[in-house]
Short mmCIF file of C-alpha atoms in Angstrom, two decimals:
data_model
loop_
_atom_site.label_atom_id
_atom_site.label_comp_id
_atom_site.label_asym_id
_atom_site.label_seq_id
_atom_site.Cartn_x
_atom_site.Cartn_y
_atom_site.Cartn_z
CA UNK A 314 1.04 -22.89 27.30
CA UNK A 315 4.20 -22.92 29.47
CA UNK A 316 6.07 -19.62 29.53
CA UNK A 317 9.63 -19.57 28.20
CA UNK A 318 11.45 -17.92 31.09
CA UNK A 319 14.35 -16.39 29.27
CA UNK A 320 16.00 -13.25 30.57
CA UNK A 321 14.17 -10.02 31.19
CA UNK A 322 15.93 -6.65 31.07
CA UNK A 323 14.98 -4.31 33.92
CA UNK A 324 15.56 -0.60 33.25
CA UNK A 325 15.01 1.83 36.14
CA UNK A 326 17.09 4.59 37.69
CA UNK A 327 15.82 3.67 41.16
CA UNK A 328 18.00 0.91 42.60
CA UNK A 329 15.35 -0.16 45.10
CA UNK A 330 12.88 -0.85 42.25
CA UNK A 331 15.50 -2.86 40.39
CA UNK A 332 16.31 -5.00 43.44
CA UNK A 333 12.64 -5.60 44.20
CA UNK A 334 11.71 -6.55 40.63
CA UNK A 335 14.79 -8.74 40.25
CA UNK A 336 14.00 -10.61 43.48
CA UNK A 337 10.33 -11.11 42.62
CA UNK A 338 11.04 -12.34 39.10
CA UNK A 339 13.92 -14.52 40.23
CA UNK A 340 11.60 -16.31 42.66
CA UNK A 341 9.38 -17.16 39.67
CA UNK A 342 12.29 -18.64 37.72
CA UNK A 343 13.03 -15.66 35.49
CA UNK A 344 16.55 -14.57 34.65
CA UNK A 345 17.03 -10.81 34.90
CA UNK A 346 19.56 -8.18 33.94
CA UNK A 347 19.51 -4.70 35.49
CA UNK A 348 20.57 -1.30 34.10
CA UNK A 349 19.96 2.17 35.50
CA UNK A 350 19.53 4.37 32.40
CA UNK A 351 18.46 4.38 28.76
CA UNK A 352 21.94 4.42 27.22
CA UNK A 353 22.96 1.33 29.19
CA UNK A 354 19.68 -0.31 28.20
CA UNK A 355 20.38 0.15 24.48
CA UNK A 356 23.91 -1.17 24.95
CA UNK A 357 22.66 -4.24 26.86
CA UNK A 358 20.04 -5.02 24.21
CA UNK A 359 22.60 -4.73 21.42
CA UNK A 360 24.96 -7.07 23.25
CA UNK A 361 22.30 -9.72 23.99
CA UNK A 362 18.64 -9.11 23.09
CA UNK A 363 16.37 -10.08 26.01
CA UNK A 364 13.03 -11.83 25.70
CA UNK A 365 11.20 -8.84 27.30
CA UNK A 366 11.99 -5.39 28.70
CA UNK A 367 10.49 -3.70 31.78
CA UNK A 368 11.17 -0.03 31.11
CA UNK A 369 10.83 3.02 33.37
CA UNK A 370 9.70 6.27 31.72
CA UNK A 371 11.39 9.06 33.68
CA UNK A 372 15.17 8.54 33.72
CA UNK A 373 18.21 10.81 33.38
CA UNK A 374 19.42 11.17 29.80
CA UNK A 375 17.18 9.17 27.49
CA UNK A 376 13.60 8.76 28.60
CA UNK A 377 11.87 5.41 28.39
CA UNK A 378 9.88 6.68 25.40
CA UNK A 379 13.09 7.55 23.51
CA UNK A 380 14.63 4.17 24.35
CA UNK A 381 11.56 2.36 23.05
CA UNK A 382 11.51 4.44 19.86
CA UNK A 383 15.11 3.51 19.09
CA UNK A 384 14.46 -0.18 19.77
CA UNK A 385 11.43 -0.23 17.48
CA UNK A 386 13.34 1.57 14.72
CA UNK A 387 15.93 -1.23 14.56
CA UNK A 388 14.69 -4.42 12.80
CA UNK A 389 17.00 -6.49 15.03
CA UNK A 390 15.21 -5.34 18.21
CA UNK A 391 11.80 -4.20 16.97
CA UNK A 392 10.06 -7.43 18.01
CA UNK A 393 11.16 -7.34 21.66
CA UNK A 394 8.08 -6.63 23.85
CA UNK A 395 8.43 -3.50 26.01
CA UNK A 396 6.29 -3.09 29.12
CA UNK A 397 6.44 0.41 30.59
CA UNK A 398 6.42 0.62 34.37
CA UNK A 399 6.12 4.16 35.74
CA UNK A 400 4.69 6.38 38.45
CA UNK A 401 3.12 8.52 35.72
CA UNK A 402 -0.55 7.59 35.58
CA UNK A 403 -2.01 10.23 33.30
CA UNK A 404 -3.90 8.94 30.25
CA UNK A 405 -1.63 10.97 27.98
CA UNK A 406 1.44 9.19 29.36
CA UNK A 407 -0.10 5.80 28.69
CA UNK A 408 -1.17 6.78 25.18
CA UNK A 409 2.35 7.99 24.41
CA UNK A 410 3.80 4.71 25.69
CA UNK A 411 1.66 2.69 23.27
CA UNK A 412 2.35 5.18 20.47
CA UNK A 413 6.12 4.54 20.65
CA UNK A 414 5.63 0.73 20.56
CA UNK A 415 5.01 -0.40 24.13
CA UNK A 416 2.81 -3.47 24.58
CA UNK A 417 1.62 -2.72 28.13
CA UNK A 418 1.77 -0.10 30.88
CA UNK A 419 2.00 -0.75 34.63
CA UNK A 420 1.57 2.08 37.14
CA UNK A 421 3.76 2.37 40.24
CA UNK A 422 3.35 1.46 43.00
CA UNK A 423 2.65 -1.91 41.42
CA UNK A 424 1.08 -5.09 42.69
CA UNK A 425 3.35 -8.13 42.40
CA UNK A 426 0.58 -10.34 41.04
CA UNK A 427 -0.24 -7.78 38.37
CA UNK A 428 3.36 -7.50 37.21
CA UNK A 429 3.78 -11.27 37.01
CA UNK A 430 0.48 -11.77 35.20
CA UNK A 431 1.28 -9.13 32.60
CA UNK A 432 4.79 -10.47 32.02
CA UNK A 433 3.47 -14.02 31.65
CA UNK A 434 0.80 -12.80 29.23
CA UNK A 435 3.29 -10.98 27.00
CA UNK A 436 5.73 -13.89 26.98
CA UNK A 437 2.97 -16.30 25.99
CA UNK A 438 2.08 -13.97 23.12
CA UNK A 439 5.75 -13.70 22.17
CA UNK A 440 6.16 -17.47 22.17
CA UNK A 441 3.06 -17.89 20.01
CA UNK A 442 4.39 -15.30 17.56
CA UNK A 443 7.73 -17.10 17.33
CA UNK A 444 6.05 -20.45 16.77
CA UNK A 445 3.85 -18.95 14.07
CA UNK A 446 6.88 -17.37 12.39
CA UNK A 447 8.73 -20.69 12.45
CA UNK A 448 5.73 -22.42 10.89
CA UNK A 449 5.49 -19.69 8.26
CA UNK A 450 9.20 -20.07 7.50
CA UNK A 451 8.79 -23.84 7.17
CA UNK A 452 5.80 -23.36 4.91
CA UNK A 453 7.68 -20.85 2.78
CA UNK A 454 10.63 -23.24 2.50
CA UNK A 455 8.26 -26.03 1.43
CA UNK A 456 6.66 -23.76 -1.19
CA UNK A 457 10.07 -22.77 -2.55
CA UNK A 458 11.13 -26.42 -2.73
CA UNK A 459 7.87 -27.27 -4.52
CA UNK A 460 8.48 -24.45 -7.01
CA UNK A 461 12.00 -25.73 -7.72
CA UNK A 462 10.70 -29.25 -8.29
CA UNK A 463 7.91 -27.96 -10.53
CA UNK A 464 10.39 -25.99 -12.63
CA UNK A 465 12.49 -29.13 -13.02
CA UNK A 466 9.45 -30.86 -14.53
CA UNK A 467 7.70 -28.14 -16.52
CA UNK A 468 8.62 -24.97 -18.41
CA UNK A 469 8.32 -21.83 -16.29
CA UNK A 470 5.34 -20.46 -18.22
CA UNK A 471 3.43 -23.72 -17.74
CA UNK A 472 4.42 -23.94 -14.06
CA UNK A 473 3.23 -20.35 -13.51
CA UNK A 474 -0.08 -21.24 -15.14
CA UNK A 475 -0.55 -24.28 -12.92
CA UNK A 476 0.26 -22.34 -9.74
CA UNK A 477 -2.76 -20.15 -10.40
CA UNK A 478 -5.26 -23.01 -10.43
CA UNK A 479 -6.08 -26.42 -9.02
CA UNK A 480 -3.91 -29.04 -10.72
CA UNK A 481 -7.00 -31.27 -11.06
CA UNK A 482 -8.40 -28.99 -13.76
CA UNK A 483 -5.96 -30.57 -16.21
CA UNK A 484 -8.21 -33.63 -16.26
CA UNK A 485 -11.04 -31.71 -17.91
CA UNK A 486 -9.06 -28.84 -19.44
CA UNK A 487 -5.65 -30.03 -20.70
CA UNK A 488 -3.00 -27.36 -21.24
CA UNK A 489 -2.17 -27.25 -24.96
CA UNK A 490 -0.70 -24.78 -27.43
CA UNK A 491 0.02 -24.87 -31.15
CA UNK A 492 3.28 -23.48 -32.52
CA UNK A 493 3.74 -22.70 -36.20
CA UNK A 494 7.49 -23.20 -36.10
CA UNK A 495 9.71 -25.09 -33.70
CA UNK A 496 12.82 -27.20 -34.08
CA UNK A 497 13.11 -30.60 -32.42
CA UNK A 498 16.24 -32.61 -31.66
CA UNK A 499 16.47 -36.27 -30.75
CA UNK A 500 19.79 -37.80 -29.72
CA UNK A 501 20.63 -41.42 -28.99
CA UNK A 502 23.83 -42.78 -27.45
CA UNK A 503 25.23 -45.26 -29.96
CA UNK A 504 25.89 -48.74 -28.55
CA UNK A 505 24.74 -47.84 -25.05
CA UNK A 506 22.41 -50.84 -24.82
CA UNK A 507 25.27 -53.27 -25.42
CA UNK A 508 27.58 -51.46 -23.02
CA UNK A 509 24.95 -51.23 -20.27
CA UNK A 510 24.32 -54.97 -20.45
CA UNK A 511 27.83 -55.42 -19.03
CA UNK A 512 27.55 -52.81 -16.27
CA UNK A 513 25.98 -52.88 -12.79
CA UNK A 514 22.69 -50.98 -12.57
CA UNK A 515 24.07 -48.21 -10.36
CA UNK A 516 26.94 -47.57 -12.77
CA UNK A 517 24.50 -47.33 -15.68
CA UNK A 518 22.37 -44.78 -13.88
CA UNK A 519 25.41 -42.81 -12.75
CA UNK A 520 26.82 -42.68 -16.29
CA UNK A 521 23.51 -41.59 -17.83
CA UNK A 522 23.09 -39.00 -15.10
CA UNK A 523 26.48 -37.48 -15.86
CA UNK A 524 25.86 -37.45 -19.62
CA UNK A 525 22.35 -36.03 -19.43
CA UNK A 526 23.34 -33.49 -16.77
CA UNK A 527 25.95 -32.24 -19.22
CA UNK A 528 23.29 -32.01 -21.95
CA UNK A 529 20.95 -30.20 -19.53
CA UNK A 530 23.62 -27.56 -18.96
CA UNK A 531 24.05 -27.12 -22.70
CA UNK A 532 20.27 -26.81 -23.16
CA UNK A 533 20.14 -24.11 -20.50
CA UNK A 534 23.11 -22.33 -22.08
CA UNK A 535 21.39 -22.24 -25.48
CA UNK A 536 17.98 -21.30 -24.06
CA UNK A 537 16.31 -24.56 -25.07
CA UNK A 538 13.52 -26.60 -23.49
CA UNK A 539 14.45 -30.12 -22.48
CA UNK A 540 11.41 -32.27 -23.13
CA UNK A 541 12.34 -35.70 -21.80
CA UNK A 542 14.70 -38.65 -21.78
CA UNK A 543 13.67 -42.13 -22.83
CA UNK A 544 16.24 -44.75 -21.91
CA UNK A 545 19.45 -43.41 -23.42
CA UNK A 546 17.63 -41.02 -25.78
CA UNK A 547 17.47 -37.26 -25.17
CA UNK A 548 14.86 -34.88 -26.58
CA UNK A 549 15.12 -31.11 -26.63
CA UNK A 550 13.23 -28.35 -28.47
CA UNK A 551 13.58 -24.70 -29.43
CA UNK A 552 10.81 -22.22 -30.11
CA UNK A 553 8.51 -23.60 -27.40
CA UNK A 554 6.88 -22.73 -25.04
CA UNK A 555 8.11 -19.23 -25.91
CA UNK A 556 8.38 -18.72 -29.70
CA UNK A 557 11.74 -17.54 -30.98
CA UNK A 558 13.05 -16.60 -34.41
CA UNK A 559 16.38 -18.42 -34.02
CA UNK A 560 14.98 -21.83 -32.98
CA UNK A 561 16.77 -23.75 -35.74
CA UNK A 562 20.08 -21.99 -35.09
CA UNK A 563 19.88 -22.67 -31.33
CA UNK A 564 19.26 -26.39 -31.93
CA UNK A 565 22.12 -26.56 -34.45
CA UNK A 566 24.53 -25.08 -31.91
CA UNK A 567 23.22 -27.48 -29.28
CA UNK A 568 23.77 -30.47 -31.56
CA UNK A 569 27.36 -29.52 -32.34
CA UNK A 570 28.12 -28.94 -28.67
CA UNK A 571 26.56 -32.29 -27.75
CA UNK A 572 28.83 -34.07 -30.19
CA UNK A 573 31.87 -32.50 -28.59
CA UNK A 574 30.63 -33.20 -25.08
CA UNK A 575 29.92 -36.89 -25.65
CA UNK A 576 33.55 -37.49 -26.58
CA UNK A 577 34.51 -36.90 -22.95
CA UNK A 578 32.55 -40.01 -21.92
CA UNK A 579 34.26 -43.33 -22.65
CA UNK A 580 32.75 -46.66 -23.69
CA UNK A 581 36.07 -48.17 -22.63
CA UNK A 582 39.63 -46.96 -22.28
CA UNK A 583 40.05 -46.46 -26.03
CA UNK A 584 36.61 -45.61 -27.43
CA UNK A 585 34.47 -42.59 -26.56
CA UNK A 586 30.72 -42.75 -26.95
CA UNK A 587 29.07 -41.41 -30.09
CA UNK A 588 25.70 -39.77 -30.65
CA UNK A 589 23.20 -40.27 -33.43
CA UNK A 590 21.29 -36.99 -33.74
CA UNK A 591 18.20 -36.12 -35.75
CA UNK A 592 16.66 -32.67 -36.26
CA UNK A 593 13.47 -31.42 -37.89
CA UNK A 594 11.58 -28.12 -38.03
CA UNK A 595 7.86 -27.45 -38.35
CA UNK A 596 4.58 -26.98 -36.51
CA UNK A 597 4.01 -28.78 -33.22
CA UNK A 598 1.43 -29.07 -30.48
CA UNK A 599 2.78 -28.81 -26.92
CA UNK A 600 1.07 -29.27 -23.61
CA UNK A 601 0.40 -31.15 -20.39
CA UNK A 602 -2.10 -34.00 -20.21
CA UNK A 603 -3.21 -36.52 -17.60
CA UNK A 604 -3.70 -36.15 -13.85
CA UNK A 605 -0.80 -38.24 -12.50
CA UNK A 606 2.92 -37.90 -13.15
CA UNK A 607 2.11 -35.29 -15.77
CA UNK A 608 4.82 -33.88 -17.98
CA UNK A 609 5.26 -31.37 -20.77
CA UNK A 610 5.34 -33.09 -24.14
CA UNK A 611 5.17 -32.45 -27.90
CA UNK A 612 3.03 -34.02 -30.60
CA UNK A 613 2.70 -33.87 -34.35
CA UNK A 614 4.31 -34.94 -37.59
CA UNK A 615 7.28 -32.64 -36.99
CA UNK A 616 8.14 -34.58 -33.85
CA UNK A 617 7.74 -37.95 -35.56
CA UNK A 618 10.03 -36.96 -38.42
CA UNK A 619 12.67 -35.61 -36.02
CA UNK A 620 12.59 -38.99 -34.27
CA UNK A 621 13.02 -40.75 -37.61
CA UNK A 622 15.99 -38.50 -38.43
CA UNK A 623 17.66 -39.85 -35.31
CA UNK A 624 16.66 -43.53 -35.55
CA UNK A 625 17.55 -43.72 -39.24
CA UNK A 626 20.64 -41.59 -38.87
CA UNK A 627 24.34 -42.45 -38.82
CA UNK A 628 26.50 -42.81 -35.68
CA UNK A 629 28.49 -39.66 -35.03
CA UNK A 630 26.37 -37.63 -37.47
CA UNK A 631 23.69 -34.92 -37.17
CA UNK A 632 20.98 -35.64 -39.74
CA UNK A 633 18.56 -32.84 -40.61
CA UNK A 634 15.56 -32.54 -42.89
CA UNK A 635 15.25 -30.30 -45.94
CA UNK A 636 13.13 -27.87 -43.92
CA UNK A 637 15.82 -27.40 -41.26
CA UNK A 638 18.56 -27.27 -43.90
CA UNK A 639 16.86 -24.37 -45.68
CA UNK A 640 16.78 -22.37 -42.45
CA UNK A 641 20.44 -23.00 -41.65
CA UNK A 642 22.26 -23.04 -44.98
CA UNK A 643 24.62 -20.11 -45.35
CA UNK A 644 25.38 -20.19 -41.62
CA UNK A 645 26.50 -23.83 -41.26
CA UNK A 646 28.31 -26.39 -43.37
CA UNK A 647 26.44 -29.49 -44.53
CA UNK A 648 27.07 -32.72 -46.35
CA UNK A 649 24.27 -33.89 -48.59
CA UNK A 650 23.24 -37.38 -47.59
CA UNK A 651 20.66 -37.65 -50.33
CA UNK A 652 17.24 -39.19 -50.47
CA UNK A 653 16.40 -41.50 -47.57
CA UNK A 654 13.43 -43.82 -47.25
CA UNK A 655 11.85 -42.62 -44.01
CA UNK A 656 9.41 -44.92 -42.25
CA UNK A 657 5.90 -43.54 -42.47
CA UNK A 658 6.94 -40.66 -44.76
CA UNK A 659 8.48 -42.20 -47.85
CA UNK A 660 11.44 -40.60 -49.57
CA UNK A 661 12.95 -37.52 -47.95
CA UNK A 662 15.98 -35.43 -48.79
CA UNK A 663 18.34 -35.22 -45.80
CA UNK A 664 21.64 -33.57 -44.90
CA UNK A 665 24.40 -33.96 -42.34
CA UNK A 666 25.17 -30.85 -40.31
CA UNK A 667 28.97 -30.75 -39.91
CA UNK A 668 29.99 -27.36 -38.49
CA UNK A 669 29.19 -23.66 -38.39
CA UNK A 670 31.02 -21.05 -40.39
#
């Protein structure tokens, strides 16, 4: 691997050693800076961290050991390789040099070939470490991006569960939970099909994106779980995947806020859009199935009835079932719609949620 010949800081109180090392390294293509004591070395490193330091041990003021200790104590300079170069050749001196963070130790008088070989070796290691760190950073960024995408698709508790295992296990072991009580909301944009038939495709997508992004913000504000969008229909739930006692109340507040929000989006210059909203409460099954393009979804009679409340509702109204009404009465105002023939269920008593107290 080619060596990155960035600058090397030479620290020695003997000017002859500095000139000799600077000349030898310069002939090999290295850039060098020279200082004659430890205090100047610390100042030079702070000003512009070098790629490597050749550091004498015995100097006036701070010793090479003390300089190295200070460098290693600072996270900004701790990774700079320090090679000690000294006339001290006792084993204790060498042990102390490694103890304070040195990566190598060269004894004076030195051989030119030895100095160059050891510098090249340490710079190769340094370059490999930097490349590895860059790859680790890229990998970490990719993992974080994957996590963000996963959380945009699935509830956090489900995403956390999937992170701990191979996604392929869903094929044989689908993720599913039963909930005794949850409240489901379906909303449909009234007349959107007719309006979209007269709009370019990009304008349709842009409009839906702005509307549903607004609803997404409301769902997050109320602590709800967006389930999916189908065309111009929006589905959101409360009480799943984490059960909550106020699931019906949270959905009611969401529905009222949605009705206000949709008025800011215009069908034309004189007519804002309207929503047809349906709500129902009851037991549901929630989970993730399939092995491709999987998503978190809900099943059960409660979901079907909530859908019917929307499809057989009234533009601009929030239609709720008797079950949801019983949970909310006393906290919200309602209009009794009366008995409605609901497809697949027969006659059902329904109400229009109008406002909270």
